[in-house]
Tab-separated table of C-alpha atoms and ligand atoms in Angstrom:
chain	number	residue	atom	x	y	z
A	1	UNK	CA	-15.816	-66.148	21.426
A	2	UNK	CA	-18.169	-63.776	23.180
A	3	UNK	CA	-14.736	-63.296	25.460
A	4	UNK	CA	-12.571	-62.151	22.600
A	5	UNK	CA	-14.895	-60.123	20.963
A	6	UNK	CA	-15.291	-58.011	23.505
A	7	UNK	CA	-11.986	-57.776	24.766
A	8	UNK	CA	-10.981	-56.445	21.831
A	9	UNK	CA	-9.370	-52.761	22.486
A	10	UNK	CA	-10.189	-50.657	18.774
A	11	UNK	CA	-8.741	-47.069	20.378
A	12	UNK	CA	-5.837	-47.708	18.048
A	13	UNK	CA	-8.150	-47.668	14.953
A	14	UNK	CA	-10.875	-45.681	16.222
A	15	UNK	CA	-8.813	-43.133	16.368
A	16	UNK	CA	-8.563	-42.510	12.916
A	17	UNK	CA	-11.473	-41.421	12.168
A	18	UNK	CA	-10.692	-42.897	8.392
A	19	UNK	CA	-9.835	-45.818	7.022
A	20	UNK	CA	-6.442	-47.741	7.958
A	21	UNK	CA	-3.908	-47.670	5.233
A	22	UNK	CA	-0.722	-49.390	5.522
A	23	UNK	CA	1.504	-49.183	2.400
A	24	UNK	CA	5.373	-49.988	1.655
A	25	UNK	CA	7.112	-52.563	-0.179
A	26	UNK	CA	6.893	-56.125	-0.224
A	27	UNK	CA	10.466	-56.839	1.589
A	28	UNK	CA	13.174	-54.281	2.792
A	29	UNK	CA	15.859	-54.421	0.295
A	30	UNK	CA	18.153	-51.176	0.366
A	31	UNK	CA	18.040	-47.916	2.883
A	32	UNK	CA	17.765	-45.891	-0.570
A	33	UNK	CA	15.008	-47.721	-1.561
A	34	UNK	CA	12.606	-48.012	1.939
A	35	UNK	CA	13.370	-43.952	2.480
A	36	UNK	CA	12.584	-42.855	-0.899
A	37	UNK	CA	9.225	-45.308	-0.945
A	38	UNK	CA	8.438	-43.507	2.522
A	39	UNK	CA	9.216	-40.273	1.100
A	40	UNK	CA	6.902	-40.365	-2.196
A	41	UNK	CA	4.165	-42.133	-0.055
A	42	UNK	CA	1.303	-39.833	1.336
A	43	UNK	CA	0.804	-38.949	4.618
A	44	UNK	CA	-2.717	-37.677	4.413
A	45	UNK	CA	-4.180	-41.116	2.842
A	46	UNK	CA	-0.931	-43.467	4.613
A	47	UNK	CA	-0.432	-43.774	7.850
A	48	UNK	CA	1.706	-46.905	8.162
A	49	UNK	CA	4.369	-47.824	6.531
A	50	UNK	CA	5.168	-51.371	5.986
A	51	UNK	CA	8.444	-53.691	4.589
A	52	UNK	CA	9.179	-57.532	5.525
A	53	UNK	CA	12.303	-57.889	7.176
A	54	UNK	CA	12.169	-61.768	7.252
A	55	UNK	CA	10.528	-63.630	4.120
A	56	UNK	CA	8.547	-66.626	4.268
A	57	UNK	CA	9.274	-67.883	1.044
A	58	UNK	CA	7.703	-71.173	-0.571
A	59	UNK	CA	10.823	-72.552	-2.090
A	60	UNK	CA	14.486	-71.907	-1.177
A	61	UNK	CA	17.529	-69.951	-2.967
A	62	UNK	CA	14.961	-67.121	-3.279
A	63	UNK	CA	15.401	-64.019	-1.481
A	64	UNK	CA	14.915	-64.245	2.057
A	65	UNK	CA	14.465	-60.886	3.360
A	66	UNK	CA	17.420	-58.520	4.199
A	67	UNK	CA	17.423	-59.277	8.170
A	68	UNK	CA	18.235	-57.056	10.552
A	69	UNK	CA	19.756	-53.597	9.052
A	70	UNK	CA	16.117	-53.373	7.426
A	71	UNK	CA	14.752	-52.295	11.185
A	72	UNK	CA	17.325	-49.595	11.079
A	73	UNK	CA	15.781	-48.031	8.010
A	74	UNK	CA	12.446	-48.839	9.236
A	75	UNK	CA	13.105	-46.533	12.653
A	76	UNK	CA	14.946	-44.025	10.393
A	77	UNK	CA	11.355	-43.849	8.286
A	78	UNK	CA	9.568	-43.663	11.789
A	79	UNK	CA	12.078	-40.527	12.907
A	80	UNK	CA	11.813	-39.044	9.342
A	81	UNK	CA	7.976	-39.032	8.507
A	82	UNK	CA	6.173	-39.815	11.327
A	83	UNK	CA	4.502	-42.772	10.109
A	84	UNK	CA	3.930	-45.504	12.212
A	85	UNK	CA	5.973	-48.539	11.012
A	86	UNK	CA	4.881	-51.991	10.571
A	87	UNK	CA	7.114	-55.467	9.969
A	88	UNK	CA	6.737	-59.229	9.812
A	89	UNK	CA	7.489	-61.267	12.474
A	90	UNK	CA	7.461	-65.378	12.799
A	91	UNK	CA	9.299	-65.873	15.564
A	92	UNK	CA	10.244	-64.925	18.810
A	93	UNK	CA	13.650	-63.604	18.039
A	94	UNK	CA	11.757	-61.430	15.666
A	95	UNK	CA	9.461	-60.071	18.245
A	96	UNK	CA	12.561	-59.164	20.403
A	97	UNK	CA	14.273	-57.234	17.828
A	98	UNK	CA	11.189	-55.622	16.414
A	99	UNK	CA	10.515	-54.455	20.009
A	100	UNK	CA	14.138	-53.151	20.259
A	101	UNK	CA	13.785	-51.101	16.683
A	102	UNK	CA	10.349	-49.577	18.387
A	103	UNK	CA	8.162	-51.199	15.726
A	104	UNK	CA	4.320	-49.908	16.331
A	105	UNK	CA	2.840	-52.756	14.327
A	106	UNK	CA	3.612	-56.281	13.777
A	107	UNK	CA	1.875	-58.503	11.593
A	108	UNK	CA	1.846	-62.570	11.777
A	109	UNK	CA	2.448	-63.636	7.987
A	110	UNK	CA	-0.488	-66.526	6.657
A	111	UNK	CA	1.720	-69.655	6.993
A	112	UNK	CA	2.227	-68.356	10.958
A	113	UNK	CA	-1.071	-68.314	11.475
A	114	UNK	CA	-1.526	-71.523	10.395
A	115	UNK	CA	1.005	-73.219	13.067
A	116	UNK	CA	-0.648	-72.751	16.682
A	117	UNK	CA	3.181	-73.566	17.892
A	118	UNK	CA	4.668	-70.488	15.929
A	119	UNK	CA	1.208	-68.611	17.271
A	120	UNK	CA	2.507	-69.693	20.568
A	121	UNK	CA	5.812	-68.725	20.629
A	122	UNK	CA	5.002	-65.142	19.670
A	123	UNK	CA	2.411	-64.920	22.186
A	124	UNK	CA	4.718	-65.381	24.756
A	125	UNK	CA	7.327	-63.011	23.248
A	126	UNK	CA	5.020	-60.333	23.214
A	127	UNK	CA	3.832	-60.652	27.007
A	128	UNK	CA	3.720	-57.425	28.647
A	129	UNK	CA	4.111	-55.357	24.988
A	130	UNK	CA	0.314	-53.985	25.515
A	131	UNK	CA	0.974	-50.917	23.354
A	132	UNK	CA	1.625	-52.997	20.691
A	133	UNK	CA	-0.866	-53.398	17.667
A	134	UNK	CA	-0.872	-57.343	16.090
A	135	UNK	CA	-2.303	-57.912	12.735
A	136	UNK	CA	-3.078	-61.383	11.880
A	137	UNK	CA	-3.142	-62.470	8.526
A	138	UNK	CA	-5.770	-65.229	7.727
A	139	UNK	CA	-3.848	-68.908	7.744
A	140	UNK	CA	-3.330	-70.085	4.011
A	141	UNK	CA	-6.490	-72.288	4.229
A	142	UNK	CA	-10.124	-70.942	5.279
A	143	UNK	CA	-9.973	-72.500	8.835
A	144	UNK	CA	-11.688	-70.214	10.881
A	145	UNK	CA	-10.830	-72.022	13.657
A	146	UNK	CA	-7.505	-72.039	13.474
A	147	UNK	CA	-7.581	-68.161	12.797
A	148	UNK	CA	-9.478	-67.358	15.628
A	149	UNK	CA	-7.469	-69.417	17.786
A	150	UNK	CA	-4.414	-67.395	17.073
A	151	UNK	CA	-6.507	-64.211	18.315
A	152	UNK	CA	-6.914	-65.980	21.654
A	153	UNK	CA	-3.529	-66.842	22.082
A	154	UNK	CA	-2.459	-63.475	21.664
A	155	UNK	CA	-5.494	-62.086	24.273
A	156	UNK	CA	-4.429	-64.330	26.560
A	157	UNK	CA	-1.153	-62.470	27.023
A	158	UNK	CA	-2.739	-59.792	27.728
A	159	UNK	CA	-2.283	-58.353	24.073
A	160	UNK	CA	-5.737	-56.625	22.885
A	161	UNK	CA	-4.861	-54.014	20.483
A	162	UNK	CA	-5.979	-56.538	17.684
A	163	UNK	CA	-6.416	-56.696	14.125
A	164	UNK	CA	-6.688	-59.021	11.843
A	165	UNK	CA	-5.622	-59.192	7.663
A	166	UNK	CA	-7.575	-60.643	4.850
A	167	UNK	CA	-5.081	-61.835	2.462
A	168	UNK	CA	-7.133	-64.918	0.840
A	169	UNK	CA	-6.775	-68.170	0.901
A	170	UNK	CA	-4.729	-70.842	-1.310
A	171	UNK	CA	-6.902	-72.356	-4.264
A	172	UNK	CA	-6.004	-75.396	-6.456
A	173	UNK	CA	-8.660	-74.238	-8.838
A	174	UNK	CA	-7.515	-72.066	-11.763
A	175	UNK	CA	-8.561	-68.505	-10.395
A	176	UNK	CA	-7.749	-65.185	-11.700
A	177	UNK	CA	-6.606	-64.542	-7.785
A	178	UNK	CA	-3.100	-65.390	-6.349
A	179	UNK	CA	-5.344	-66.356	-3.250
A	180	UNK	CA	-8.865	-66.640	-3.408
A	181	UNK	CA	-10.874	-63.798	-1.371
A	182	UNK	CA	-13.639	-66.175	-0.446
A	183	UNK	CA	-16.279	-63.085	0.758
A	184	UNK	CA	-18.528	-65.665	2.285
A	185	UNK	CA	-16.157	-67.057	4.659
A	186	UNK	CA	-14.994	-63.253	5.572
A	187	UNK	CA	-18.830	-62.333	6.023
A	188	UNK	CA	-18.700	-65.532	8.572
A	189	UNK	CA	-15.900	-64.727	10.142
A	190	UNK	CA	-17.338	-60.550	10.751
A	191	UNK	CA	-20.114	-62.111	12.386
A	192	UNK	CA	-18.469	-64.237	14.515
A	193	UNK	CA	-16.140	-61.280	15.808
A	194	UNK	CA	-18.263	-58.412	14.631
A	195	UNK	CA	-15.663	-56.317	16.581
A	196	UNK	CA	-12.316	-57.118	15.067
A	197	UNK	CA	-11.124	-54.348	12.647
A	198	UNK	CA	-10.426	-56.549	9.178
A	199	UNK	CA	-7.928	-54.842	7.039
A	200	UNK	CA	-7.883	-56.213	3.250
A	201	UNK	CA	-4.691	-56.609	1.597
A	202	UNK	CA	-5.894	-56.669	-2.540
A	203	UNK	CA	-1.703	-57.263	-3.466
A	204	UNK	CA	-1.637	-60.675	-2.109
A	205	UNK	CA	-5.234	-61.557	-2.841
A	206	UNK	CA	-4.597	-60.400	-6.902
A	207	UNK	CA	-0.880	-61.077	-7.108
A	208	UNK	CA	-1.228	-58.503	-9.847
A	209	UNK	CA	-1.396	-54.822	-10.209
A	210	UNK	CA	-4.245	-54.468	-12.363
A	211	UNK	CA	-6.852	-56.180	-9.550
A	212	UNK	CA	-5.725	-54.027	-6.791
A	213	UNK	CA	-8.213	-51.638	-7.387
A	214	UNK	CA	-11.125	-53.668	-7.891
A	215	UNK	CA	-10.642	-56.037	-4.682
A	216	UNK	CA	-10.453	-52.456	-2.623
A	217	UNK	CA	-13.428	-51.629	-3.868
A	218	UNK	CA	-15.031	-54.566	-2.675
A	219	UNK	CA	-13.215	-54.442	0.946
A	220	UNK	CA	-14.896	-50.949	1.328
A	221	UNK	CA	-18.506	-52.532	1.051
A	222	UNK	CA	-17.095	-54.907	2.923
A	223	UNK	CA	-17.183	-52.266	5.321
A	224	UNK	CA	-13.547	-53.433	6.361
A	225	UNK	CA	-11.478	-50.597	8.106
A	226	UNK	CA	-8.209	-50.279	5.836
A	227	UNK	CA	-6.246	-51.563	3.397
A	228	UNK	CA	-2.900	-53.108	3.178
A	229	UNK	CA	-1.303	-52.582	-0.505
A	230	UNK	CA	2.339	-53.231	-1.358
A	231	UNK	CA	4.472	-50.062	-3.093
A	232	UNK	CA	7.647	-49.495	-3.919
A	233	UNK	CA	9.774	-46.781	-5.447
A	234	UNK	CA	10.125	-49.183	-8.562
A	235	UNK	CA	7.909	-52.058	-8.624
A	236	UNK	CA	9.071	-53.466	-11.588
A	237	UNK	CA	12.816	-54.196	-10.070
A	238	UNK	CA	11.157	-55.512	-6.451
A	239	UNK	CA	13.422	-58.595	-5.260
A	240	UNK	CA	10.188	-60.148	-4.510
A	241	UNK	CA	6.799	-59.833	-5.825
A	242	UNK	CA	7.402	-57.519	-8.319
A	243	UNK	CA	4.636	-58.387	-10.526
A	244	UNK	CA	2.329	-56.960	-7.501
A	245	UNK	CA	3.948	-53.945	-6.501
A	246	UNK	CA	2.981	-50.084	-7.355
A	247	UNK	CA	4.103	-47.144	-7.436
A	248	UNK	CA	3.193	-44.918	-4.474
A	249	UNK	CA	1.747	-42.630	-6.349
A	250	UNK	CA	-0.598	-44.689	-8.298
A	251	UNK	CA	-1.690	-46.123	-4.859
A	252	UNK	CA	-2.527	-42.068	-4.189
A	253	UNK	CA	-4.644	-42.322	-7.231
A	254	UNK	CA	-6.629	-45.140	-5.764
A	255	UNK	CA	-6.892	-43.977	-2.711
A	256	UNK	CA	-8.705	-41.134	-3.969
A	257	UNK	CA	-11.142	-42.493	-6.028
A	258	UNK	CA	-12.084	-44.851	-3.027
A	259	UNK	CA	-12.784	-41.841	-0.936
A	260	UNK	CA	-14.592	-40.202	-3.902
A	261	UNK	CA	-16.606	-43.555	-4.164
A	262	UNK	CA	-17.385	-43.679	-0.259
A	263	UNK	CA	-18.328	-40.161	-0.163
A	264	UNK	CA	-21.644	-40.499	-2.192
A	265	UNK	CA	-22.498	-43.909	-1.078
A	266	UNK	CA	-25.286	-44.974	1.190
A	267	UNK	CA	-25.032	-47.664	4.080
A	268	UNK	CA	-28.236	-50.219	1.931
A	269	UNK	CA	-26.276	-49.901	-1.149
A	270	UNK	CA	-23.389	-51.377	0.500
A	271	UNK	CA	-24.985	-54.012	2.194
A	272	UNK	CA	-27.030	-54.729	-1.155
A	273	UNK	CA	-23.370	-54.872	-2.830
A	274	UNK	CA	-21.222	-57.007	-0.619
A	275	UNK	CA	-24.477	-59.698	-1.345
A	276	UNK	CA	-23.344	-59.021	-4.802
A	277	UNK	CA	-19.805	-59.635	-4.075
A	278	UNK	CA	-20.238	-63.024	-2.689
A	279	UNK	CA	-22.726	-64.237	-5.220
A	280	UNK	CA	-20.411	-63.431	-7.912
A	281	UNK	CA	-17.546	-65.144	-6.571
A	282	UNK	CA	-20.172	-68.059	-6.093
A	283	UNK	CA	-20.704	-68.189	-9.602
A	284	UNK	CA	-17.269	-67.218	-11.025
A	285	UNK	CA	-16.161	-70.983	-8.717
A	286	UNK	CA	-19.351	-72.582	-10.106
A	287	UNK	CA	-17.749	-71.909	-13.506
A	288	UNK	CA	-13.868	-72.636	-12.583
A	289	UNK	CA	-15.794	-76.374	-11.792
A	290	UNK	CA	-17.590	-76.264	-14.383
A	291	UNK	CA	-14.386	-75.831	-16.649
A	292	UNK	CA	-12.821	-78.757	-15.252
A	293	UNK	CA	-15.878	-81.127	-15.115
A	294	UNK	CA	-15.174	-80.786	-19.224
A	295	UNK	CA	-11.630	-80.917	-19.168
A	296	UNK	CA	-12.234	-84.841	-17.318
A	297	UNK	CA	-15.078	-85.412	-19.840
A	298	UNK	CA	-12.529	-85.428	-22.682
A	299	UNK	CA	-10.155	-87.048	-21.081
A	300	UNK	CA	-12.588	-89.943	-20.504
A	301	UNK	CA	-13.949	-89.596	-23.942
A	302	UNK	CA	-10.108	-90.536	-25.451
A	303	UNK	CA	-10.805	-93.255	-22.803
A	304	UNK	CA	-13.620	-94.629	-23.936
A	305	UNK	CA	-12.649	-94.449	-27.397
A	306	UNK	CA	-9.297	-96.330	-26.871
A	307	UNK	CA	-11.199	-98.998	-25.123
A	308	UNK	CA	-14.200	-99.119	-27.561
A	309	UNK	CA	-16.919	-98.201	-24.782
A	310	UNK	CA	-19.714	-96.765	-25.574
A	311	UNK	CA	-20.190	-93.419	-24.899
A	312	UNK	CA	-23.532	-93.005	-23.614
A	313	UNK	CA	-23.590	-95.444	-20.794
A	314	UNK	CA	-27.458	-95.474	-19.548
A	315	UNK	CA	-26.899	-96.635	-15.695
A	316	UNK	CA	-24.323	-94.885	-15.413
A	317	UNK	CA	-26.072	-91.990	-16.472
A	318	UNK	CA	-28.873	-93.074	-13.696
A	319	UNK	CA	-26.599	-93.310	-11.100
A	320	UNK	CA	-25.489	-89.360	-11.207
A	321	UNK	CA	-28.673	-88.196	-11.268
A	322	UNK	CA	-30.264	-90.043	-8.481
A	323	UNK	CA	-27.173	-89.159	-6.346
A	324	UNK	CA	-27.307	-85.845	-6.939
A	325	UNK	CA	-31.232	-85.477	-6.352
A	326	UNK	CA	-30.636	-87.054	-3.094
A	327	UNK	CA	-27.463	-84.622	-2.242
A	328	UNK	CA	-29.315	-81.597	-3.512
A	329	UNK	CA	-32.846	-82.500	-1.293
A	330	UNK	CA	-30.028	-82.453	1.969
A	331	UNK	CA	-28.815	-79.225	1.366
A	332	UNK	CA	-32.180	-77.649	0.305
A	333	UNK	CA	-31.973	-77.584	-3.568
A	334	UNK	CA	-35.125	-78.053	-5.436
A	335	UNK	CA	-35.535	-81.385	-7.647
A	336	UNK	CA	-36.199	-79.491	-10.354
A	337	UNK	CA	-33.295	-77.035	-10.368
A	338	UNK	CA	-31.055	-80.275	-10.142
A	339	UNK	CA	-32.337	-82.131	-12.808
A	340	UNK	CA	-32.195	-79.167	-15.042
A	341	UNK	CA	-28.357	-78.866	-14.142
A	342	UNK	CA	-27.798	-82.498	-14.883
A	343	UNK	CA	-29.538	-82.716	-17.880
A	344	UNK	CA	-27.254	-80.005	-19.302
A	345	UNK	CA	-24.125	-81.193	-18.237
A	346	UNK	CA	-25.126	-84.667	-19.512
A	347	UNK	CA	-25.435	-83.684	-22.836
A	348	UNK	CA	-22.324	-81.491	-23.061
A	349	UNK	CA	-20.688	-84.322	-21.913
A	350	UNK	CA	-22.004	-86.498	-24.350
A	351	UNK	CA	-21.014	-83.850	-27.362
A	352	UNK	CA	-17.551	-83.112	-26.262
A	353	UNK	CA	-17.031	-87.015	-26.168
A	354	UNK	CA	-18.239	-87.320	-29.441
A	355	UNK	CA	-15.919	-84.837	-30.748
A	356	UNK	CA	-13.065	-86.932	-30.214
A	357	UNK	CA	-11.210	-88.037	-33.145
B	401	LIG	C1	3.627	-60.090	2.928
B	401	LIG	O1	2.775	-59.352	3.433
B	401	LIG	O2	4.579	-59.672	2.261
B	401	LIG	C2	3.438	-61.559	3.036
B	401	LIG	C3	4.467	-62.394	2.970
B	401	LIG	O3	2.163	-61.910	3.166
B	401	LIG	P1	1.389	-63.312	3.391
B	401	LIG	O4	1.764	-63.789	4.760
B	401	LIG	O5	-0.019	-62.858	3.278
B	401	LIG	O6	1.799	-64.231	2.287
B	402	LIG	MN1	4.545	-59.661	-0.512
């Protein structure tokens, strides 16, 4: 680990002096549309601009990205602007043609990262490509392991200029998130590889517009180095993840607040906040299990009542909370915290069961 983090080569971002921004739209779809979403973009807050080529897309018959002709308009942005372009790539076909259209960034897409033989097969494509910059998305489940490991791969092709993208994680809980940030894990992962530069991408951790803002927010006391947010020249006609997309000159607007917000803010207060940040997401889960520990409770109460058991069913009762005492003691939770807990959930159980018609 030790290794990696300090082979690690941050010139690329160092650089900057600012943060990393790396805006564009979701996928490539038509040369009018990737130059005029270059064109209306801001060069003093963007310096990348991103589209997916190739789209890893969870079911089929949806669009799959427009292929080749996209890197054409992508080099034609690169020529026009002087931004420094950024793609997709999943393969190592893609990694020879993304090479060929003089791509400066390429990005490994969450479901890559999550197959070590996909990791591998771009690793070996990009042997010798040391100018290159690789941004790797965080694989669809919080496996740091795995996430890691696809940063080694990469190093040990001699590939250092290194980044890596929080884009959350998959959840199975009902979440106001498209993918769950899960700060703690990212505040694990910083301090394994303090020296990594983390870029947040808020589009695919909200999967709405309205979040965007909010999740940037937190990424700057994060202290993360940039952002990635999806635009597009009209977000509401995207041929994929429309609902997402904005406008590149309400991603101006953001941008400037953030700097506004950065500008008057002290290094404690940000530690003191990104605490905050992970604490609330604690307790906003807490209550998303919380939620569905009732929705089983009524469930069981139609149960019970079908079958004529009693409701209140005193061993059972027992049972929980001498389990969870014992659980709680293992992980360092006072007895007296739990059995407060337990009580209370006992008797909402109870009530919501007795509600049942
Ligand atoms: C994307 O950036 O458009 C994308 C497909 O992202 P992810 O791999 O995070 O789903
Ligand atoms: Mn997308």
């Amino acid at each position: 680990m030790e290794k990696l983090n300090n082979s690690i080569d941050r010139s690329w971002i160092d650089k900057l002096n600012k943060p990393l921004i790396i805006s564009g739209p979701c996928s490539a779809e038509s040369e009018q549309q990737i130059l005029e979403t270059a064109n209306r973009l801001n060069p003093s807050y963007v310096q990348v601009f991103r589209a997916g080529i190739w789209k890893p897309r969870t079911k089929p018959n949806n669009f799959e990205g427009i292929g080749k002709k996209g890197l054409e308009w992508l080099h034609k942005v690169k020529k026009n602007t002087g931004f420094m372009i950024a793609t997709e790539v999943a393969n190592a076909e893609h990694v020879k043609l993304a090479i060929s259209f003089e791509i400066d960034v390429l990005w490994i897409g969450a479901r890559s990262t999550a197959s070590p033989f996909t990791i591998q097969e771009i690793a070996n494509a990009l042997e010798g490509e040391n100018n290159k910059i690789i941004l790797v998305k965080n694989p669809i489940h919080p496996d740091i392991e795995l996430w890691i490991g696809a940063l080694e791969r990469l190093l040990s092709k001699g590939i250092k200029k290194l980044g890596v993208i929080h884009r959350g994680f998959y959840t199975y809980k009902n979440s106001k998130y498209r993918n769950q940030p899960n700060w703690n894990f990212l505040l694990n992962f910083r301090s394994l590889l303090p020296r990594i530069p983390i870029i947040c991408d808020p589009s695919h951790i909200c999967g709405n517009k309205e979040g965007i803002f909010d999740i940037a927010k937190k990424a700057y006391h994060f202290q993360n180095e940039g952002l990635m947010i999806e635009s597009h020249c009209d977000p509401d006609h995207a041929w994929s993840d429309a609902q997402q997309q904005i406008t590149p000159e309400r991603l101006l607007e953001m941008l400037k607040k953030l700097t506004d917000i950065k500008k008057c803010d002290q290094k404690s207060k940000r530690d003191l906040n990104s605490f905050r940040i992970v604490i609330d997401e604690l307790d906003e889960n807490i209550i998303a299990l919380l939620a569905e520990r009732m929705n089983i409770s009524k469930k069981l109460g139609s149960f019970k009542k079908a079958s004529n058991i009693a409701i209140y069913q005193p061993d059972r009762w027992k049972e929980i909370m001498e389990k969870s005492i014992h659980l709680g003691r293992s992980l360092g939770i006072s007895e007296e915290l739990l059995e407060g807990i337990f009580k209370l959930l006992h008797q909402e159980s109870i009530k919501i069961q007795n509600q049942i018609k």
